[in-house]
Coordinates of C-alpha atoms in Angstrom, one line a residue:
X1046 CA -0.1 0.0 0.0
X1047 CA 1.3 3.5 -0.9
X1048 CA 1.1 6.5 1.2
X1049 CA -1.3 8.0 -1.3
X1050 CA -4.0 5.7 -0.1
X1051 CA -4.1 7.5 3.3
X1052 CA -5.3 11.1 2.3
X1053 CA -8.0 11.6 -0.2
X1054 CA -8.3 14.9 -2.2
X1055 CA -6.1 16.4 -5.0
X1056 CA -3.3 13.9 -5.6
X1057 CA -0.4 15.3 -7.6
X1058 CA 2.0 13.2 -9.7
X1059 CA 5.4 14.4 -9.4
X1060 CA 8.6 12.3 -10.2
X1061 CA 6.2 9.4 -10.8
X1062 CA 5.6 9.4 -7.1
X1063 CA 2.0 9.8 -5.8
X1064 CA 2.0 12.7 -3.3
X1065 CA -0.5 14.1 -0.9
X1066 CA -2.2 17.5 -1.2
X1067 CA -5.1 17.6 1.4
X1068 CA -6.4 15.5 4.4
X1069 CA -9.8 14.1 4.8
X1070 CA -11.0 11.6 7.3
X1071 CA -11.6 7.9 6.4
X1072 CA -14.8 6.1 7.3
X1073 CA -15.1 4.8 10.9
X1074 CA -14.6 1.2 9.8
X1075 CA -11.2 -0.2 10.6
X1076 CA -9.0 -3.3 10.0
X1077 CA -9.1 -6.2 12.3
X1078 CA -5.6 -5.3 13.5
X1079 CA -6.6 -1.7 14.3
X1080 CA -9.7 -2.9 16.2
X1081 CA -7.5 -5.0 18.2
X1082 CA -5.5 -2.0 19.2
X1083 CA -8.4 0.1 19.8
X1084 CA -9.7 -2.5 22.2
X1085 CA -6.4 -2.4 24.2
X1086 CA -5.9 1.3 24.2
X1087 CA -9.5 2.2 24.8
X1088 CA -9.1 4.9 27.5
X1089 CA -5.8 6.7 27.7
X1090 CA -5.7 9.0 30.7
X1091 CA -5.9 12.9 30.1
X1092 CA -2.9 13.6 32.1
X1093 CA -0.8 10.9 30.6
X1094 CA -1.7 12.2 27.0
X1095 CA -1.0 15.9 27.9
X1096 CA 2.4 14.8 29.3
X1097 CA 3.2 12.6 26.4
X1098 CA 2.4 15.5 23.9
X1099 CA 3.9 18.1 26.0
X1100 CA 7.3 16.6 26.5
X1101 CA 7.9 15.2 23.1
X1102 CA 11.6 15.2 22.3
X1103 CA 12.3 15.7 18.6
X1104 CA 15.1 13.4 17.7
X1105 CA 15.3 14.0 14.0
X1106 CA 17.1 12.0 11.3
X1107 CA 17.3 8.4 10.4
X1108 CA 19.6 5.9 12.2
X1109 CA 22.6 5.0 9.9
X1110 CA 22.8 8.2 7.7
X1111 CA 25.8 8.3 5.5
X1112 CA 28.3 11.0 6.6
X1113 CA 31.9 12.1 5.8
X1114 CA 34.4 10.6 8.3
X1115 CA 35.0 12.9 11.1
X1116 CA 35.9 12.9 15.1
X1117 CA 34.3 9.9 16.5
X1118 CA 32.4 10.7 19.7
X1119 CA 31.4 7.1 20.8
X1120 CA 32.2 3.5 19.8
X1121 CA 30.4 0.9 17.8
X1122 CA 28.1 -1.3 20.3
X1123 CA 29.6 -4.4 19.1
X1124 CA 33.4 -4.8 20.1
X1125 CA 35.5 -3.8 17.0
X1126 CA 37.5 -6.9 16.1
X1127 CA 40.8 -5.9 14.9
X1128 CA 42.2 -8.4 12.3
X1129 CA 45.7 -7.6 13.9
X1130 CA 44.4 -9.0 17.1
X1131 CA 43.1 -11.9 15.3
X1132 CA 46.4 -12.9 14.1
X1133 CA 47.7 -13.1 17.8
X1134 CA 44.8 -15.2 18.9
X1135 CA 46.2 -18.6 19.3
X1136 CA 44.1 -21.4 17.7
X1137 CA 41.1 -19.1 17.2
X1138 CA 41.9 -17.1 14.0
X1139 CA 38.9 -18.9 12.2
X1140 CA 36.5 -17.9 14.9
X1141 CA 37.7 -14.3 15.0
X1142 CA 37.3 -14.0 11.2
X1143 CA 33.8 -15.4 11.3
X1144 CA 32.9 -12.9 14.1
X1145 CA 34.0 -10.0 12.0
X1146 CA 31.7 -11.4 9.1
X1147 CA 34.6 -12.4 6.8
X1148 CA 33.1 -15.8 6.2
X1149 CA 35.1 -16.8 3.2
X1150 CA 38.3 -16.1 5.1
X1151 CA 37.0 -18.0 8.2
X1152 CA 36.3 -21.1 6.1
X1153 CA 39.5 -21.1 4.4
X1154 CA 41.3 -20.8 7.7
X1155 CA 39.5 -23.7 9.4
X1156 CA 40.0 -25.9 6.3
X1157 CA 43.4 -25.0 5.7
X1158 CA 44.6 -25.7 9.3
X1159 CA 42.6 -28.9 9.4
X1160 CA 41.4 -27.7 12.8
X1161 CA 39.7 -30.5 14.8
X1162 CA 37.3 -30.5 17.7
X1163 CA 33.8 -29.5 18.2
X1164 CA 34.4 -25.6 18.2
X1165 CA 36.0 -26.0 14.8
X1166 CA 33.1 -27.8 13.5
X1167 CA 30.7 -25.1 14.6
X1168 CA 32.9 -22.3 13.2
X1169 CA 33.0 -24.2 9.9
X1170 CA 29.3 -24.9 9.8
X1171 CA 28.7 -21.1 10.6
X1172 CA 30.9 -19.9 7.9
X1173 CA 29.1 -22.1 5.3
X1174 CA 25.9 -20.6 6.5
X1175 CA 27.3 -17.1 6.3
X1176 CA 28.3 -17.9 2.6
X1177 CA 24.5 -18.8 2.2
X1178 CA 25.5 -22.4 1.7
X1179 CA 22.8 -23.3 4.1
X1180 CA 22.4 -27.0 3.2
X1181 CA 26.1 -27.6 3.6
X1182 CA 26.0 -25.7 6.9
X1183 CA 23.3 -27.8 8.3
X1184 CA 25.2 -30.9 7.3
X1185 CA 28.1 -29.9 8.9
X1186 CA 26.6 -29.1 12.3
X1187 CA 24.9 -32.6 12.3
X1188 CA 28.1 -33.9 14.0
X1189 CA 27.1 -32.0 17.1
X1190 CA 23.4 -32.5 17.0
X1191 CA 23.0 -35.8 18.7
X1192 CA 25.9 -35.4 21.2
X1193 CA 25.1 -33.1 24.1
X1194 CA 28.7 -33.3 25.4
X1195 CA 30.2 -32.3 22.1
X1196 CA 27.7 -29.6 21.6
X1197 CA 28.6 -28.2 25.1
X1198 CA 32.2 -28.4 24.4
X1199 CA 31.6 -26.4 21.2
X1200 CA 29.7 -23.9 23.2
X1201 CA 26.8 -23.8 20.7
X1202 CA 23.2 -24.4 20.8
X1203 CA 22.6 -26.7 17.8
X1204 CA 18.8 -26.1 17.9
X1205 CA 19.3 -22.3 17.9
X1206 CA 21.9 -22.7 15.0
X1207 CA 19.4 -24.7 12.9
X1208 CA 16.5 -22.4 13.5
X1209 CA 18.5 -19.4 12.7
X1210 CA 20.0 -21.0 9.7
X1211 CA 16.4 -21.6 8.5
X1212 CA 15.7 -17.9 9.2
X1213 CA 18.6 -16.7 7.2
X1214 CA 17.6 -18.9 4.2
X1215 CA 14.0 -17.4 4.4
X1216 CA 15.4 -13.9 4.5
X1217 CA 17.8 -14.6 1.5
X1218 CA 14.6 -15.3 -0.4
X1219 CA 12.9 -11.9 0.8
X1220 CA 10.8 -13.2 3.7
X1221 CA 11.5 -10.7 6.5
X1222 CA 9.0 -11.4 9.3
X1223 CA 8.9 -8.7 12.0
X1224 CA 9.7 -11.1 14.7
X1225 CA 12.8 -12.5 12.6
X1226 CA 14.2 -8.9 12.2
X1227 CA 13.4 -7.3 15.5
X1228 CA 12.3 -9.8 18.0
X1229 CA 15.5 -11.9 18.5
X1230 CA 17.7 -8.8 18.6
X1231 CA 15.6 -7.2 21.3
X1232 CA 15.6 -10.4 23.3
X1233 CA 19.3 -10.8 23.1
X1234 CA 20.1 -7.2 24.1
X1235 CA 17.7 -7.2 27.1
X1236 CA 19.2 -10.6 28.2
X1237 CA 22.7 -9.2 28.1
X1238 CA 23.9 -11.5 25.5
X1239 CA 25.2 -11.5 21.9
X1240 CA 22.9 -11.8 18.9
X1241 CA 23.4 -15.5 18.7
X1242 CA 25.6 -18.2 20.3
X1243 CA 25.6 -19.8 17.0
X1244 CA 28.1 -17.5 15.5
X1245 CA 25.7 -16.8 12.6
X1246 CA 25.3 -13.4 10.8
X1247 CA 22.2 -11.4 11.9
X1248 CA 21.0 -11.2 8.4
X1249 CA 22.0 -12.5 4.9
X1250 CA 23.1 -10.0 2.2
X1251 CA 19.9 -9.5 0.4
X1252 CA 18.7 -7.2 -2.5
X1253 CA 15.1 -7.2 -3.9
X1254 CA 14.8 -9.0 -7.2
X1255 CA 13.2 -5.8 -8.7
X1256 CA 16.2 -3.8 -8.0
X1257 CA 19.3 -3.3 -10.3
X1258 CA 22.2 -1.1 -10.9
X1259 CA 22.0 1.2 -13.9
X1260 CA 24.0 4.1 -15.3
X1261 CA 22.9 7.5 -14.7
X1262 CA 22.4 10.2 -17.5
X1263 CA 24.3 12.5 -15.6
X1264 CA 27.0 10.1 -15.0
X1265 CA 27.7 7.7 -12.3
X1266 CA 25.4 4.8 -11.0
X1267 CA 22.4 4.1 -9.1
X1268 CA 19.8 1.7 -7.9
X1269 CA 16.6 1.4 -9.7
X1270 CA 13.4 -0.6 -8.7
X1271 CA 10.8 -2.0 -11.1
X1272 CA 7.8 -2.3 -8.4
X1273 CA 8.1 -1.9 -4.7
X1274 CA 5.4 -1.2 -2.1
X1275 CA 5.8 1.2 0.9
X1276 CA 7.6 -1.0 3.6
X1277 CA 9.2 -3.6 1.3
X1278 CA 12.9 -4.4 1.9
X1279 CA 14.9 -2.9 -0.9
X1280 CA 18.3 -4.4 0.6
X1281 CA 20.0 -5.5 3.8
X1282 CA 23.1 -6.6 4.9
X1283 CA 26.1 -6.3 7.3
X1284 CA 28.9 -3.8 7.1
X1285 CA 32.1 -5.0 5.2
X1286 CA 33.9 -3.2 8.0
X1287 CA 32.9 -1.1 11.0
X1288 CA 35.3 0.9 12.8
X1289 CA 36.0 4.3 14.6
X1290 CA 36.5 7.1 12.0
X1291 CA 40.3 7.0 12.4
X1292 CA 40.7 3.3 12.1
X1293 CA 38.4 2.9 9.1
X1294 CA 40.8 2.8 6.4
X1295 CA 43.2 0.5 8.2
X1296 CA 40.4 -1.8 9.0
X1297 CA 39.4 -1.8 5.2
X1298 CA 43.0 -2.7 4.4
X1299 CA 42.9 -5.6 6.9
X1300 CA 39.7 -7.0 5.7
X1301 CA 40.5 -6.7 2.0
X1302 CA 43.8 -8.4 2.7
X1303 CA 42.0 -11.4 4.7
X1304 CA 38.9 -11.8 2.3
X1305 CA 38.8 -12.1 -1.4
X1306 CA 35.1 -11.3 -1.4
X1307 CA 35.6 -8.1 0.7
X1308 CA 38.3 -7.0 -1.8
X1309 CA 36.1 -7.7 -4.7
X1310 CA 33.3 -5.8 -3.4
X1311 CA 35.5 -2.8 -2.6
X1312 CA 36.8 -2.9 -6.0
X1313 CA 33.2 -2.3 -7.2
X1314 CA 32.5 0.7 -4.9
X1315 CA 32.9 4.2 -6.2
X1316 CA 36.4 5.8 -5.5
X1317 CA 36.0 8.9 -7.7
X1318 CA 37.0 7.1 -10.8
X1319 CA 34.6 6.0 -13.7
X1320 CA 33.3 2.6 -12.6
X1321 CA 31.3 0.1 -14.9
X1322 CA 27.6 -0.9 -13.9
X1323 CA 27.8 -4.0 -11.6
X1324 CA 25.4 -6.6 -11.0
X1325 CA 24.0 -6.8 -7.5
X1326 CA 24.9 -10.5 -7.5
X1327 CA 28.5 -9.5 -7.2
X1328 CA 27.8 -8.0 -3.9
X1329 CA 26.4 -11.3 -2.3
X1330 CA 28.3 -13.8 -0.4
X1331 CA 26.9 -16.7 -2.6
X1332 CA 28.6 -15.0 -5.7
X1333 CA 32.1 -16.6 -6.4
X1334 CA 34.8 -13.9 -5.6
X1335 CA 36.6 -12.5 -8.5
X1336 CA 40.3 -12.1 -8.7
X1337 CA 40.4 -8.4 -7.6
X1338 CA 43.7 -6.6 -7.6
X1339 CA 45.3 -5.2 -4.5
X1340 CA 43.8 -1.8 -3.5
X1341 CA 46.1 1.2 -2.8
X1342 CA 45.7 3.1 0.4
X1343 CA 44.6 6.4 -1.5
X1344 CA 41.9 4.3 -3.2
X1345 CA 40.7 2.8 0.1
X1346 CA 40.7 6.5 1.6
X1347 CA 38.5 7.6 -1.2
X1348 CA 36.2 4.6 -0.9
X1349 CA 35.7 5.4 2.9
X1350 CA 35.1 9.0 2.1
X1351 CA 32.5 8.4 -0.6
X1352 CA 30.8 5.2 0.8
X1353 CA 31.0 5.5 4.6
X1354 CA 28.0 5.5 6.7
X1355 CA 27.6 6.7 10.2
X1356 CA 26.8 3.6 12.4
X1357 CA 26.0 4.2 16.0
X1358 CA 28.8 6.6 16.5
X1359 CA 31.3 4.8 14.2
X1360 CA 31.8 4.6 10.5
X1361 CA 30.9 1.5 8.5
X1362 CA 31.2 0.7 4.7
X1363 CA 28.5 -1.6 3.3
X1364 CA 28.2 -3.3 -0.1
X1365 CA 25.1 -2.8 -2.2
X1366 CA 23.7 -0.1 0.2
X1367 CA 26.6 1.9 -1.0
X1368 CA 25.1 2.1 -4.5
X1369 CA 22.1 4.2 -3.4
X1370 CA 22.1 7.8 -4.1
X1371 CA 21.1 10.8 -1.9
X1372 CA 17.9 12.8 -2.2
X1373 CA 16.5 15.5 0.1
X1374 CA 13.1 14.0 -0.6
X1375 CA 13.9 10.4 -0.7
X1376 CA 11.6 7.5 -1.7
X1377 CA 13.3 4.9 0.7
X1378 CA 14.9 5.0 4.2
X1379 CA 17.8 3.5 5.9
X1380 CA 17.6 2.0 9.3
X1381 CA 20.3 0.3 11.4
X1382 CA 19.1 -2.7 13.3
X1383 CA 21.5 -4.4 15.5
X1384 CA 24.6 -5.0 13.2
X1385 CA 22.5 -4.8 10.1
X1386 CA 21.5 -2.0 7.8
X1387 CA 18.0 -2.2 6.2
X1388 CA 16.8 -0.1 3.4
X1389 CA 13.0 0.0 2.9
X1390 CA 10.7 1.6 0.5
X1391 CA 9.0 4.8 2.0
X1392 CA 6.4 5.0 -0.7
X1393 CA 5.3 3.0 -3.9
X1394 CA 8.2 2.8 -6.3
X1395 CA 7.7 2.1 -9.9
X1396 CA 10.5 2.0 -12.6
X1397 CA 12.4 4.8 -10.8
X1398 CA 15.7 5.3 -9.0
X1399 CA 15.8 4.4 -5.3
X1400 CA 17.0 7.3 -3.2
X1401 CA 17.7 7.5 0.6
X1402 CA 18.9 10.4 2.7
X1403 CA 22.5 10.5 3.8
X1404 CA 21.6 12.8 6.7
X1405 CA 18.6 14.5 8.3
X1406 CA 16.8 16.3 5.5
X1407 CA 14.3 18.0 7.8
X1408 CA 16.6 21.0 7.7
X1409 CA 16.8 24.4 5.7
X1410 CA 18.4 24.4 2.2
X1411 CA 21.7 26.0 3.2
X1412 CA 22.3 23.5 6.0
X1413 CA 21.6 20.6 3.7
X1414 CA 24.0 22.0 1.1
X1415 CA 26.8 22.2 3.6
X1416 CA 26.5 18.5 4.2
X1417 CA 26.3 17.5 0.6
X1418 CA 29.5 19.6 0.1
X1419 CA 31.2 17.2 2.4
X1420 CA 30.8 14.6 -0.5
X1421 CA 31.7 17.2 -3.2
X1422 CA 28.3 17.0 -4.8
X1423 CA 25.1 19.3 -4.9
X1424 CA 21.7 17.6 -4.5
X1425 CA 19.7 18.2 -7.7
X1426 CA 16.4 16.7 -6.3
X1427 CA 13.1 18.4 -7.2
X1428 CA 13.0 19.8 -3.5
X1429 CA 16.4 21.4 -3.7
X1430 CA 16.0 23.0 -7.1
X1431 CA 12.6 24.4 -6.0
X1432 CA 14.0 25.9 -2.8
X1433 CA 16.9 27.4 -4.7
X1434 CA 14.3 29.4 -6.6
X1435 CA 12.8 30.8 -3.4
X1436 CA 13.9 34.2 -1.7
X1437 CA 17.4 33.8 -0.1
X1438 CA 16.1 34.6 3.5
X1439 CA 14.3 31.1 3.3
X1440 CA 17.5 29.2 2.7
X1441 CA 18.1 29.5 6.3
X1442 CA 16.0 29.0 9.4
X1443 CA 12.9 31.3 9.0
X1444 CA 9.9 32.0 11.2
X1445 CA 6.6 30.3 10.7
X1446 CA 5.0 33.6 9.5
X1447 CA 7.8 34.0 6.9
X1448 CA 7.1 30.4 5.6
X1449 CA 3.4 30.5 5.5
X1450 CA 3.7 33.8 3.7
X1451 CA 6.0 32.2 1.2
X1452 CA 3.8 29.1 0.7
X1453 CA 0.7 31.1 -0.2
X1454 CA -0.2 30.1 -3.8
X1455 CA 2.2 27.2 -4.0
X1456 CA 1.4 23.7 -4.9
X1457 CA 0.7 21.4 -2.0
X1458 CA 4.1 19.5 -2.7
X1459 CA 6.0 22.5 -2.6
X1460 CA 4.5 23.9 0.4
X1461 CA 5.2 20.6 2.2
X1462 CA 8.9 20.8 1.2
X1463 CA 9.1 24.4 2.5
X1464 CA 7.5 23.6 5.7
X1465 CA 9.7 20.6 6.3
X1466 CA 12.8 22.7 5.9
X1467 CA 11.7 24.9 8.7
X1468 CA 10.2 22.3 10.9
X1469 CA 12.2 23.4 14.0
X1470 CA 10.2 26.8 13.8
X1471 CA 7.0 24.8 13.7
X1472 CA 8.1 22.7 16.5
X1473 CA 8.7 25.9 18.7
X1474 CA 5.2 27.3 17.6
X1475 CA 3.6 23.8 18.6
X1476 CA 5.4 23.9 22.0
X1477 CA 3.8 27.1 22.8
X1478 CA 0.3 25.7 22.2
X1479 CA -1.9 23.5 24.4
X1480 CA -1.0 20.2 23.0
X1481 CA -4.7 18.8 22.9
X1482 CA -6.1 22.0 21.5
X1483 CA -7.7 22.2 18.0
X1484 CA -5.1 24.6 16.7
X1485 CA -2.3 22.1 17.7
X1486 CA -4.1 19.3 16.0
X1487 CA -4.4 21.3 12.6
X1488 CA -0.6 22.2 12.9
X1489 CA 0.3 18.6 13.5
X1490 CA -1.7 17.5 10.5
X1491 CA -0.1 20.1 8.4
X1492 CA 3.4 18.8 9.5
X1493 CA 2.4 15.2 8.9
X1494 CA 1.6 16.1 5.3
X1495 CA 5.0 17.9 5.0
X1496 CA 6.9 14.9 6.3
X1497 CA 5.0 12.7 3.8
X1498 CA 6.3 14.4 0.8
X1499 CA 9.7 15.1 2.3
X1500 CA 10.9 12.2 4.6
X1501 CA 8.2 9.6 4.8
X1502 CA 8.9 6.6 7.1
X1503 CA 11.5 8.4 9.2
X1504 CA 11.5 7.9 12.9
X1505 CA 10.2 11.5 13.3
X1506 CA 7.4 10.7 11.0
X1507 CA 6.6 7.6 13.1
X1508 CA 6.6 9.7 16.4
X1509 CA 4.5 12.3 14.9
X1510 CA 1.9 10.0 13.6
X1511 CA 1.8 8.4 17.0
X1512 CA 1.2 11.9 18.7
X1513 CA -1.5 12.8 16.2
X1514 CA -3.4 9.6 17.2
X1515 CA -3.1 10.4 20.9
X1516 CA -4.3 13.8 20.4
X1517 CA -7.3 12.8 18.1
X1518 CA -8.1 10.2 20.7
X1519 CA -8.2 12.6 23.7
X1520 CA -10.2 15.3 21.8
X1521 CA -12.7 13.2 19.8
X1522 CA -12.8 10.0 21.9
X1523 CA -11.6 6.5 20.7
X1524 CA -14.7 5.6 18.4
X1525 CA -14.7 8.9 16.5
X1526 CA -14.1 8.5 12.7
X1527 CA -11.1 11.0 13.0
X1528 CA -9.6 9.0 15.8
X1529 CA -10.0 5.9 13.9
X1530 CA -8.4 7.4 10.8
X1531 CA -5.6 8.7 12.9
X1532 CA -5.1 5.2 14.5
X1533 CA -5.0 3.4 11.1
X1534 CA -2.5 6.1 9.9
X1535 CA -0.2 5.6 12.8
X1536 CA -0.4 1.7 12.2
X1537 CA 0.5 2.3 8.5
X1538 CA 3.5 4.5 9.2
X1539 CA 4.9 2.1 11.7
X1540 CA 4.6 -0.6 8.9
X1541 CA 6.3 1.6 6.3
X1542 CA 9.2 1.8 8.7
X1543 CA 9.3 -1.7 10.3
X1544 CA 7.6 -3.9 7.6
X1545 CA 4.4 -5.9 8.2
X1546 CA 3.8 -5.8 11.9
X1547 CA 1.3 -8.5 13.3
X1548 CA -1.3 -7.0 15.6
X1549 CA 0.2 -8.7 18.9
X1550 CA 3.5 -7.1 18.1
X1551 CA 2.2 -3.8 17.0
X1552 CA 0.9 -2.9 20.5
X1553 CA 4.4 -3.5 21.9
X1554 CA 5.8 -1.5 19.0
X1555 CA 3.5 1.3 19.9
X1556 CA 4.6 1.2 23.6
X1557 CA 8.2 1.6 22.4
X1558 CA 7.3 4.5 20.2
X1559 CA 5.7 6.1 23.1
X1560 CA 8.6 5.6 25.3
X1561 CA 10.8 7.4 22.8
X1562 CA 8.4 10.1 22.6
X1563 CA 8.3 10.7 26.3
X1564 CA 12.2 10.3 26.8
X1565 CA 13.3 13.8 27.3
X1566 CA 16.9 14.0 26.2
X1567 CA 17.0 10.6 24.5
X1568 CA 14.2 9.9 22.3
X1569 CA 16.1 7.0 20.7
X1570 CA 14.4 4.4 18.6
X1571 CA 13.9 0.9 20.3
X1572 CA 16.5 -0.7 18.2
X1573 CA 19.2 1.9 19.0
X1574 CA 21.8 0.7 21.6
X1575 CA 21.0 3.9 23.7
X1576 CA 17.3 3.1 23.9
X1577 CA 15.8 2.1 27.2
X1578 CA 14.5 -1.4 27.5
X1579 CA 10.9 -2.2 26.8
X1580 CA 8.5 -1.1 29.5
X1581 CA 7.3 -3.8 31.8
X1582 CA 3.7 -5.0 31.5
X1583 CA 2.9 -3.2 34.8
X1584 CA 4.6 0.2 33.7
X1585 CA 2.8 -0.3 30.3
X1586 CA -0.6 0.1 32.2
X1587 CA 0.3 3.6 33.2
X1588 CA 1.4 4.5 29.7
X1589 CA -0.6 3.3 26.9
X1590 CA -3.2 1.1 28.2
X1591 CA -4.7 3.1 31.0

């Protein structure tokens, strides 16, 4: 389902993307899932709603934006595994290579050394699964399956291994169930343990069959999609390397020296020189590695500068995800989940280029241009070109009155872009209003439309849709058609960001969104390492379910 299904009225076709021009309530009927939510959140307390709306913390921007390398202020949540340290680890080189996601190197090491023992069996099986040779991985682990003592000596839960191996195989074919993507990661984090004791990767390297790399008329390459619905996974994968900024290039060198596959993928990435169109199959582990040449340090420096992503305070270089270009009005969004990066469609995409945002695009034009200059390019998307045609005082932060004066007579799409650029000013205006008043509700509806055409599926969009639902529920009551529409819309925006969410999981997900909304000074998404653990069932009663 595309975002244009949610607002009726004048729908404008721009860049082959359906966009929204005016809101109108849906009928009172709701889906089975929404009715279930409504039954659980029947009567939210007035004081709770006011507090939630009044204390909202605006944590803008997606997790995992691309950025130029700079000073690192925090460390990657997963301990960085230096390959130099691996070389000093007696008898465990293959395991360290496996934990660094260098599956081909791990398999080569364990087979070259004729390593024996239960742990070596487990590492070999995990490396095969990481290479997406799932049947061979299952066969290799059978040696430990029926011997409890051997499995204990290997330090591996064989049942967990087989279960996660099945999950990886389903995901490699495009089946990304919500519980598989988020459930196990949340359980592991809250239990204080690693992702899995089975040494397996979190996700496979996946790209949608409808996506391919094409040459661009203006030069360079980009990802193009034939047909994707909002919420569909465009691609996902683990980083080739993740390290503090200053250590990224040395880490790339070590990984490239250790892994033929990493060296081959790095050779495909942009380094400032002209590159041929690559098949996305070449980025996958199941593809046989090519005999890529040794990369020079200057080339690695450019690869890291052009392709580096900010990843929970560190920098990371990904494979296929690095082929996605930037837009200040993207049709897809990137999100870090545990150790993996997901890119999902933010709206219906049909025979067009897939764009993500490299940074928070809910900023004025001049601030965005300063960011793109870090990569030595100027964004030429429709939004940026439109805003360059506007008076210069609107290129920096302007007041709400100045923006509203400028949008008079503009097309709804253009008005939404301009409001999104000055969303901080609208936020300040909203904070001065009574959060449950009619004027505040109108302002929120206005900003929701601005986010839909500018940065749909972002975490800011998710939080704002949640606030709009709570506000409508308090003003109109839970059964009012306007509240039902707001509830369905909130449900939909969550599913654009997180994929299809079953009703039972959606209630828990909404609690986590509310927790982020109410967290003054934090406001992080639940899959971010600094996010607070999920509220207990008892605490939840005083939040969403009262």
